[in-house]
Amino acid sequence: MTSIRGAAQVYRGHVFHIAGSPTVSEARRHLVSLPDGALVTGGEGQIDWVGDFAALPAEFADLPVTDNRGGFILPGFVDTHLHFPQTYSTDAYGGGQLLEWLDNCVFPAESKLKDPEFGARIARDFTRRRIAAGTTSALVFGSAFPPAQDALFAESERAGLRLVSGRGIQTIGSESSRALLTGETEALDLVTAEIDRWHAVDTGDPATALLQVAVVPRFSLSVTPTTLAGLGELYDDVRGRGVYFHSHLNENNRPGTGEIDAVKAIYRVDTYLDTYDGQFLPGSVRGGSSLLGRRSILAHAVHCEDAELARLAETGTSVAHCPTSQQFLGSGTMPWLRTTGFGVNVAIGSDIGAGDEWLVSRVLNDCFKVHLSEPGDAGLSIDPAALLFTGTLAGARALDMEARFGNFDVGKDADFLLIEPDRWEPLASVLERGIRADDAEMATDQTLFALLLALRQPAITGVFVRGRRVQAPEPEHRSPVSARVTGRPERA
């Protein structure tokens, strides 16, 4: 196994992070900005110290220094919802809204992973894209096919990334999803086998592991009450081992024919959330164990009822907010103030491939825009500290790993990014020449806001997990597009 620990070192640059353990509304008061800061990593990959470089303690004075002055040091991004089998499906055309898009675009694309060679190739490319985007930790909706999932875990392990993933469970579906379906008993057996094979395999302890497994039914329309009952029993058995639960909730509310009305019609329940809460029999009668809890993350939650939000908060279940994909599929906008007002932890999700942005800060860019446009009193300008919180610490909290990563509190694992603005000229120019207030606090907010909204992948020059620079898989050689499409010979 590749070493997952880094060397003791000092990293110098402008440090930004959200310290402590605030809520999103408290994030601005917990924002740390150190224009000439130092992040000290220890030999076990932990954070030993963070502060102004001028105040570096004598005990660290002889450590090697990586000088990133003029650049930034941020916590690694945490993406709480993206689809591994949809790596090549961003901006897929010909779908429409959610259910039609799944049938016309996604199910055929995901079925291609049945070929082990294709599954290995997409696992390499998925891992490369994560690293390029600075996503150090991710909750990944997996493939239906075990060899593809094995390739995903193996590539993540080789790179040194954090990964939580589980095979996509579908026991019923349309003709286009036929290749992805299994019997109900087989579905449970495959999930159990994946847990036994990959959950915390790297350290043996879910509190410290980089590789972990989730139970992942696609959504309630992809399974039956019998499947949900079996998954509840299975999750009762593995919840104590730190296994996660992940699925979709209240994404599409098209009257009559959309996802939410379809769930309510088929299950005859009061709310969509009831199906994940063990109340999946007609009338929301309990039929099995709840799948909700502090290691449960539900994507979207665009159209939740008050009772659903209250239940999410009560159980400690988090929401993976996916503003980019919600625009692409016409799903609407998750109400920010209403959702967070109930006390629900909201983290960010790229939702690759309905989302077309791998870079979490680009998704945060969309997050800012859509909530500024919410009507009336629901609209708000999310401050940059809250955006940074949502893309880092809130994700660690959703994964029940806040004690390990998400910010630069001393003792946590050193998961961080080095950013060099000069590698992306538009970013460098707005940081250097943009208008800044005379008030120091506002000027700090403006700098962080510009950094997050103008950041692009070329400016991310270092991606570290536990103090170790992660290693991307080698790219597959590809012939030029023109030669592939037209058959013309490549020019010398």
PDB file of N, CA and C in Angstrom, residues 98-168:
ATOM      1  N   LEU A  98     -35.476  15.562 -14.945  1.00  0.00           N
ATOM      2  CA  LEU A  98     -34.810  14.443 -14.277  1.00  0.00           C
ATOM      3  C   LEU A  98     -35.157  13.069 -14.840  1.00  0.00           C
ATOM      4  N   LEU A  99     -36.429  12.679 -14.810  1.00  0.00           N
ATOM      5  CA  LEU A  99     -36.779  11.300 -15.144  1.00  0.00           C
ATOM      6  C   LEU A  99     -36.484  10.983 -16.603  1.00  0.00           C
ATOM      7  N   GLU A 100     -36.739  11.931 -17.502  1.00  0.00           N
ATOM      8  CA  GLU A 100     -36.451  11.712 -18.919  1.00  0.00           C
ATOM      9  C   GLU A 100     -34.943  11.686 -19.161  1.00  0.00           C
ATOM     10  N   TRP A 101     -34.218  12.552 -18.440  1.00  0.00           N
ATOM     11  CA  TRP A 101     -32.758  12.597 -18.569  1.00  0.00           C
ATOM     12  C   TRP A 101     -32.141  11.270 -18.132  1.00  0.00           C
ATOM     13  N   LEU A 102     -32.650  10.695 -17.053  1.00  0.00           N
ATOM     14  CA  LEU A 102     -32.153   9.393 -16.609  1.00  0.00           C
ATOM     15  C   LEU A 102     -32.364   8.337 -17.694  1.00  0.00           C
ATOM     16  N   ASP A 103     -33.562   8.278 -18.248  1.00  0.00           N
ATOM     17  CA  ASP A 103     -33.879   7.258 -19.251  1.00  0.00           C
ATOM     18  C   ASP A 103     -33.086   7.450 -20.536  1.00  0.00           C
ATOM     19  N   ASN A 104     -33.000   8.682 -21.005  1.00  0.00           N
ATOM     20  CA  ASN A 104     -32.430   8.940 -22.325  1.00  0.00           C
ATOM     21  C   ASN A 104     -30.915   9.085 -22.329  1.00  0.00           C
ATOM     22  N   CYS A 105     -30.355   9.554 -21.217  1.00  0.00           N
ATOM     23  CA  CYS A 105     -28.927   9.868 -21.191  1.00  0.00           C
ATOM     24  C   CYS A 105     -28.129   9.034 -20.190  1.00  0.00           C
ATOM     25  N   VAL A 106     -28.635   8.942 -18.971  1.00  0.00           N
ATOM     26  CA  VAL A 106     -27.814   8.414 -17.885  1.00  0.00           C
ATOM     27  C   VAL A 106     -27.799   6.889 -17.840  1.00  0.00           C
ATOM     28  N   PHE A 107     -28.951   6.259 -17.883  1.00  0.00           N
ATOM     29  CA  PHE A 107     -28.954   4.801 -17.789  1.00  0.00           C
ATOM     30  C   PHE A 107     -28.142   4.158 -18.918  1.00  0.00           C
ATOM     31  N   PRO A 108     -28.268   4.616 -20.175  1.00  0.00           N
ATOM     32  CA  PRO A 108     -27.406   4.039 -21.219  1.00  0.00           C
ATOM     33  C   PRO A 108     -25.919   4.278 -20.958  1.00  0.00           C
ATOM     34  N   ALA A 109     -25.577   5.467 -20.461  1.00  0.00           N
ATOM     35  CA  ALA A 109     -24.165   5.753 -20.190  1.00  0.00           C
ATOM     36  C   ALA A 109     -23.634   4.883 -19.063  1.00  0.00           C
ATOM     37  N   GLU A 110     -24.406   4.746 -17.993  1.00  0.00           N
ATOM     38  CA  GLU A 110     -23.941   3.947 -16.847  1.00  0.00           C
ATOM     39  C   GLU A 110     -23.850   2.467 -17.192  1.00  0.00           C
ATOM     40  N   SER A 111     -24.656   2.019 -18.138  1.00  0.00           N
ATOM     41  CA  SER A 111     -24.622   0.606 -18.521  1.00  0.00           C
ATOM     42  C   SER A 111     -23.300   0.222 -19.174  1.00  0.00           C
ATOM     43  N   LYS A 112     -22.583   1.198 -19.731  1.00  0.00           N
ATOM     44  CA  LYS A 112     -21.308   0.915 -20.390  1.00  0.00           C
ATOM     45  C   LYS A 112     -20.246   0.433 -19.415  1.00  0.00           C
ATOM     46  N   LEU A 113     -20.430   0.714 -18.119  1.00  0.00           N
ATOM     47  CA  LEU A 113     -19.435   0.287 -17.132  1.00  0.00           C
ATOM     48  C   LEU A 113     -19.487  -1.212 -16.864  1.00  0.00           C
ATOM     49  N   LYS A 114     -20.409  -1.891 -17.490  1.00  0.00           N
ATOM     50  CA  LYS A 114     -20.426  -3.354 -17.393  1.00  0.00           C
ATOM     51  C   LYS A 114     -19.153  -3.947 -17.969  1.00  0.00           C
ATOM     52  N   ASP A 115     -18.543  -3.262 -18.938  1.00  0.00           N
ATOM     53  CA  ASP A 115     -17.270  -3.680 -19.533  1.00  0.00           C
ATOM     54  C   ASP A 115     -16.155  -3.320 -18.553  1.00  0.00           C
ATOM     55  N   PRO A 116     -15.445  -4.302 -17.992  1.00  0.00           N
ATOM     56  CA  PRO A 116     -14.406  -4.003 -16.994  1.00  0.00           C
ATOM     57  C   PRO A 116     -13.322  -3.056 -17.502  1.00  0.00           C
ATOM     58  N   GLU A 117     -12.959  -3.163 -18.771  1.00  0.00           N
ATOM     59  CA  GLU A 117     -11.934  -2.278 -19.322  1.00  0.00           C
ATOM     60  C   GLU A 117     -12.425  -0.832 -19.331  1.00  0.00           C
ATOM     61  N   PHE A 118     -13.683  -0.645 -19.728  1.00  0.00           N
ATOM     62  CA  PHE A 118     -14.252   0.701 -19.707  1.00  0.00           C
ATOM     63  C   PHE A 118     -14.352   1.210 -18.273  1.00  0.00           C
ATOM     64  N   GLY A 119     -14.744   0.326 -17.349  1.00  0.00           N
ATOM     65  CA  GLY A 119     -14.827   0.720 -15.945  1.00  0.00           C
ATOM     66  C   GLY A 119     -13.493   1.152 -15.384  1.00  0.00           C
ATOM     67  N   ALA A 120     -12.418   0.463 -15.770  1.00  0.00           N
ATOM     68  CA  ALA A 120     -11.083   0.846 -15.303  1.00  0.00           C
ATOM     69  C   ALA A 120     -10.671   2.194 -15.883  1.00  0.00           C
ATOM     70  N   ARG A 121     -11.003   2.431 -17.150  1.00  0.00           N
ATOM     71  CA  ARG A 121     -10.645   3.699 -17.781  1.00  0.00           C
ATOM     72  C   ARG A 121     -11.384   4.866 -17.133  1.00  0.00           C
ATOM     73  N   ILE A 122     -12.675   4.701 -16.890  1.00  0.00           N
ATOM     74  CA  ILE A 122     -13.450   5.801 -16.310  1.00  0.00           C
ATOM     75  C   ILE A 122     -13.027   6.050 -14.858  1.00  0.00           C
ATOM     76  N   ALA A 123     -12.596   4.997 -14.152  1.00  0.00           N
ATOM     77  CA  ALA A 123     -12.099   5.183 -12.782  1.00  0.00           C
ATOM     78  C   ALA A 123     -10.836   6.034 -12.775  1.00  0.00           C
ATOM     79  N   ARG A 124      -9.935   5.805 -13.733  1.00  0.00           N
ATOM     80  CA  ARG A 124      -8.727   6.627 -13.823  1.00  0.00           C
ATOM     81  C   ARG A 124      -9.070   8.080 -14.129  1.00  0.00           C
ATOM     82  N   ASP A 125      -9.955   8.291 -15.091  1.00  0.00           N
ATOM     83  CA  ASP A 125     -10.299   9.652 -15.475  1.00  0.00           C
ATOM     84  C   ASP A 125     -11.060  10.376 -14.368  1.00  0.00           C
ATOM     85  N   PHE A 126     -11.944   9.674 -13.688  1.00  0.00           N
ATOM     86  CA  PHE A 126     -12.668  10.265 -12.562  1.00  0.00           C
ATOM     87  C   PHE A 126     -11.693  10.722 -11.488  1.00  0.00           C
ATOM     88  N   THR A 127     -10.720   9.891 -11.178  1.00  0.00           N
ATOM     89  CA  THR A 127      -9.734  10.224 -10.148  1.00  0.00           C
ATOM     90  C   THR A 127      -8.886  11.409 -10.570  1.00  0.00           C
ATOM     91  N   ARG A 128      -8.484  11.452 -11.834  1.00  0.00           N
ATOM     92  CA  ARG A 128      -7.708  12.586 -12.333  1.00  0.00           C
ATOM     93  C   ARG A 128      -8.503  13.883 -12.214  1.00  0.00           C
ATOM     94  N   ARG A 129      -9.776  13.843 -12.561  1.00  0.00           N
ATOM     95  CA  ARG A 129     -10.584  15.053 -12.511  1.00  0.00           C
ATOM     96  C   ARG A 129     -10.770  15.547 -11.084  1.00  0.00           C
ATOM     97  N   ARG A 130     -10.936  14.632 -10.151  1.00  0.00           N
ATOM     98  CA  ARG A 130     -11.035  15.014  -8.734  1.00  0.00           C
ATOM     99  C   ARG A 130      -9.785  15.744  -8.278  1.00  0.00           C
ATOM    100  N   ILE A 131      -8.637  15.199  -8.623  1.00  0.00           N
ATOM    101  CA  ILE A 131      -7.381  15.797  -8.172  1.00  0.00           C
ATOM    102  C   ILE A 131      -7.199  17.168  -8.808  1.00  0.00           C
ATOM    103  N   ALA A 132      -7.460  17.280 -10.092  1.00  0.00           N
ATOM    104  CA  ALA A 132      -7.304  18.561 -10.778  1.00  0.00           C
ATOM    105  C   ALA A 132      -8.184  19.636 -10.153  1.00  0.00           C
ATOM    106  N   ALA A 133      -9.343  19.233  -9.629  1.00  0.00           N
ATOM    107  CA  ALA A 133     -10.285  20.176  -9.029  1.00  0.00           C
ATOM    108  C   ALA A 133     -10.041  20.392  -7.541  1.00  0.00           C
ATOM    109  N   GLY A 134      -9.066  19.737  -6.956  1.00  0.00           N
ATOM    110  CA  GLY A 134      -8.763  19.938  -5.548  1.00  0.00           C
ATOM    111  C   GLY A 134      -9.779  19.335  -4.600  1.00  0.00           C
ATOM    112  N   THR A 135     -10.477  18.289  -5.045  1.00  0.00           N
ATOM    113  CA  THR A 135     -11.477  17.625  -4.202  1.00  0.00           C
ATOM    114  C   THR A 135     -10.789  16.512  -3.422  1.00  0.00           C
ATOM    115  N   THR A 136     -10.418  16.812  -2.193  1.00  0.00           N
ATOM    116  CA  THR A 136      -9.673  15.838  -1.393  1.00  0.00           C
ATOM    117  C   THR A 136     -10.566  14.773  -0.781  1.00  0.00           C
ATOM    118  N   SER A 137     -11.845  15.101  -0.587  1.00  0.00           N
ATOM    119  CA  SER A 137     -12.788  14.137  -0.020  1.00  0.00           C
ATOM    120  C   SER A 137     -14.080  14.195  -0.813  1.00  0.00           C
ATOM    121  N   ALA A 138     -14.677  13.036  -1.083  1.00  0.00           N
ATOM    122  CA  ALA A 138     -15.889  13.016  -1.892  1.00  0.00           C
ATOM    123  C   ALA A 138     -16.782  11.859  -1.487  1.00  0.00           C
ATOM    124  N   LEU A 139     -18.086  12.129  -1.527  1.00  0.00           N
ATOM    125  CA  LEU A 139     -19.120  11.108  -1.382  1.00  0.00           C
ATOM    126  C   LEU A 139     -19.637  10.821  -2.784  1.00  0.00           C
ATOM    127  N   VAL A 140     -19.368   9.615  -3.264  1.00  0.00           N
ATOM    128  CA  VAL A 140     -19.508   9.309  -4.684  1.00  0.00           C
ATOM    129  C   VAL A 140     -20.569   8.241  -4.902  1.00  0.00           C
ATOM    130  N   PHE A 141     -21.562   8.584  -5.709  1.00  0.00           N
ATOM    131  CA  PHE A 141     -22.562   7.605  -6.132  1.00  0.00           C
ATOM    132  C   PHE A 141     -21.884   6.669  -7.121  1.00  0.00           C
ATOM    133  N   GLY A 142     -21.877   5.385  -6.801  1.00  0.00           N
ATOM    134  CA  GLY A 142     -21.056   4.446  -7.551  1.00  0.00           C
ATOM    135  C   GLY A 142     -21.757   3.749  -8.687  1.00  0.00           C
ATOM    136  N   SER A 143     -21.028   2.839  -9.299  1.00  0.00           N
ATOM    137  CA  SER A 143     -21.513   2.045 -10.416  1.00  0.00           C
ATOM    138  C   SER A 143     -22.296   0.834  -9.914  1.00  0.00           C
ATOM    139  N   ALA A 144     -23.181   0.340 -10.738  1.00  0.00           N
ATOM    140  CA  ALA A 144     -23.901  -0.892 -10.418  1.00  0.00           C
ATOM    141  C   ALA A 144     -23.006  -2.116 -10.501  1.00  0.00           C
ATOM    142  N   PHE A 145     -21.841  -1.980 -11.156  1.00  0.00           N
ATOM    143  CA  PHE A 145     -21.019  -3.141 -11.478  1.00  0.00           C
ATOM    144  C   PHE A 145     -19.813  -3.231 -10.541  1.00  0.00           C
ATOM    145  N   PRO A 146     -19.678  -4.318  -9.785  1.00  0.00           N
ATOM    146  CA  PRO A 146     -18.589  -4.441  -8.814  1.00  0.00           C
ATOM    147  C   PRO A 146     -17.190  -4.242  -9.380  1.00  0.00           C
ATOM    148  N   PRO A 147     -16.842  -4.744 -10.575  1.00  0.00           N
ATOM    149  CA  PRO A 147     -15.481  -4.489 -11.067  1.00  0.00           C
ATOM    150  C   PRO A 147     -15.187  -3.000 -11.253  1.00  0.00           C
ATOM    151  N   ALA A 148     -16.166  -2.233 -11.684  1.00  0.00           N
ATOM    152  CA  ALA A 148     -15.966  -0.790 -11.823  1.00  0.00           C
ATOM    153  C   ALA A 148     -15.766  -0.153 -10.459  1.00  0.00           C
ATOM    154  N   GLN A 149     -16.540  -0.594  -9.462  1.00  0.00           N
ATOM    155  CA  GLN A 149     -16.368  -0.069  -8.113  1.00  0.00           C
ATOM    156  C   GLN A 149     -14.998  -0.432  -7.544  1.00  0.00           C
ATOM    157  N   ASP A 150     -14.561  -1.645  -7.804  1.00  0.00           N
ATOM    158  CA  ASP A 150     -13.216  -2.036  -7.359  1.00  0.00           C
ATOM    159  C   ASP A 150     -12.159  -1.130  -7.981  1.00  0.00           C
ATOM    160  N   ALA A 151     -12.324  -0.810  -9.264  1.00  0.00           N
ATOM    161  CA  ALA A 151     -11.366   0.067  -9.933  1.00  0.00           C
ATOM    162  C   ALA A 151     -11.386   1.461  -9.321  1.00  0.00           C
ATOM    163  N   LEU A 152     -12.568   1.955  -8.979  1.00  0.00           N
ATOM    164  CA  LEU A 152     -12.681   3.278  -8.363  1.00  0.00           C
ATOM    165  C   LEU A 152     -11.958   3.318  -7.019  1.00  0.00           C
ATOM    166  N   PHE A 153     -12.217   2.347  -6.168  1.00  0.00           N
ATOM    167  CA  PHE A 153     -11.551   2.309  -4.868  1.00  0.00           C
ATOM    168  C   PHE A 153     -10.038   2.147  -5.029  1.00  0.00           C
ATOM    169  N   ALA A 154      -9.627   1.294  -5.963  1.00  0.00           N
ATOM    170  CA  ALA A 154      -8.196   1.059  -6.143  1.00  0.00           C
ATOM    171  C   ALA A 154      -7.489   2.312  -6.633  1.00  0.00           C
ATOM    172  N   GLU A 155      -8.072   3.042  -7.571  1.00  0.00           N
ATOM    173  CA  GLU A 155      -7.448   4.276  -8.061  1.00  0.00           C
ATOM    174  C   GLU A 155      -7.396   5.339  -6.972  1.00  0.00           C
ATOM    175  N   SER A 156      -8.448   5.437  -6.172  1.00  0.00           N
ATOM    176  CA  SER A 156      -8.457   6.411  -5.073  1.00  0.00           C
ATOM    177  C   SER A 156      -7.387   6.068  -4.051  1.00  0.00           C
ATOM    178  N   GLU A 157      -7.227   4.780  -3.767  1.00  0.00           N
ATOM    179  CA  GLU A 157      -6.209   4.353  -2.807  1.00  0.00           C
ATOM    180  C   GLU A 157      -4.813   4.664  -3.329  1.00  0.00           C
ATOM    181  N   ARG A 158      -4.570   4.394  -4.606  1.00  0.00           N
ATOM    182  CA  ARG A 158      -3.248   4.672  -5.177  1.00  0.00           C
ATOM    183  C   ARG A 158      -2.935   6.170  -5.144  1.00  0.00           C
ATOM    184  N   ALA A 159      -3.945   6.973  -5.402  1.00  0.00           N
ATOM    185  CA  ALA A 159      -3.732   8.422  -5.423  1.00  0.00           C
ATOM    186  C   ALA A 159      -3.560   8.997  -4.028  1.00  0.00           C
ATOM    187  N   GLY A 160      -4.181   8.374  -3.032  1.00  0.00           N
ATOM    188  CA  GLY A 160      -4.140   8.895  -1.677  1.00  0.00           C
ATOM    189  C   GLY A 160      -5.290   9.831  -1.361  1.00  0.00           C
ATOM    190  N   LEU A 161      -6.415   9.668  -2.051  1.00  0.00           N
ATOM    191  CA  LEU A 161      -7.598  10.495  -1.841  1.00  0.00           C
ATOM    192  C   LEU A 161      -8.539   9.868  -0.832  1.00  0.00           C
ATOM    193  N   ARG A 162      -9.392  10.698  -0.253  1.00  0.00           N
ATOM    194  CA  ARG A 162     -10.502  10.208   0.560  1.00  0.00           C
ATOM    195  C   ARG A 162     -11.685   9.879  -0.355  1.00  0.00           C
ATOM    196  N   LEU A 163     -12.309   8.760  -0.094  1.00  0.00           N
ATOM    197  CA  LEU A 163     -13.445   8.328  -0.904  1.00  0.00           C
ATOM    198  C   LEU A 163     -14.468   7.622  -0.038  1.00  0.00           C
ATOM    199  N   VAL A 164     -15.723   8.049  -0.149  1.00  0.00           N
ATOM    200  CA  VAL A 164     -16.859   7.283   0.354  1.00  0.00           C
ATOM    201  C   VAL A 164     -17.709   6.963  -0.861  1.00  0.00           C
ATOM    202  N   SER A 165     -17.970   5.705  -1.115  1.00  0.00           N
ATOM    203  CA  SER A 165     -18.759   5.338  -2.289  1.00  0.00           C
ATOM    204  C   SER A 165     -19.500   4.034  -2.036  1.00  0.00           C
ATOM    205  N   GLY A 166     -20.523   3.818  -2.830  1.00  0.00           N
ATOM    206  CA  GLY A 166     -21.267   2.566  -2.783  1.00  0.00           C
ATOM    207  C   GLY A 166     -21.901   2.306  -4.130  1.00  0.00           C
ATOM    208  N   ARG A 167     -22.030   1.035  -4.469  1.00  0.00           N
ATOM    209  CA  ARG A 167     -22.630   0.687  -5.764  1.00  0.00           C
ATOM    210  C   ARG A 167     -24.070   1.203  -5.822  1.00  0.00           C
ATOM    211  N   GLY A 168     -24.480   1.673  -7.006  1.00  0.00           N
ATOM    212  CA  GLY A 168     -25.845   2.155  -7.177  1.00  0.00           C
ATOM    213  C   GLY A 168     -26.828   0.996  -7.179  1.00  0.00           C
TER     214      GLY A 168
END
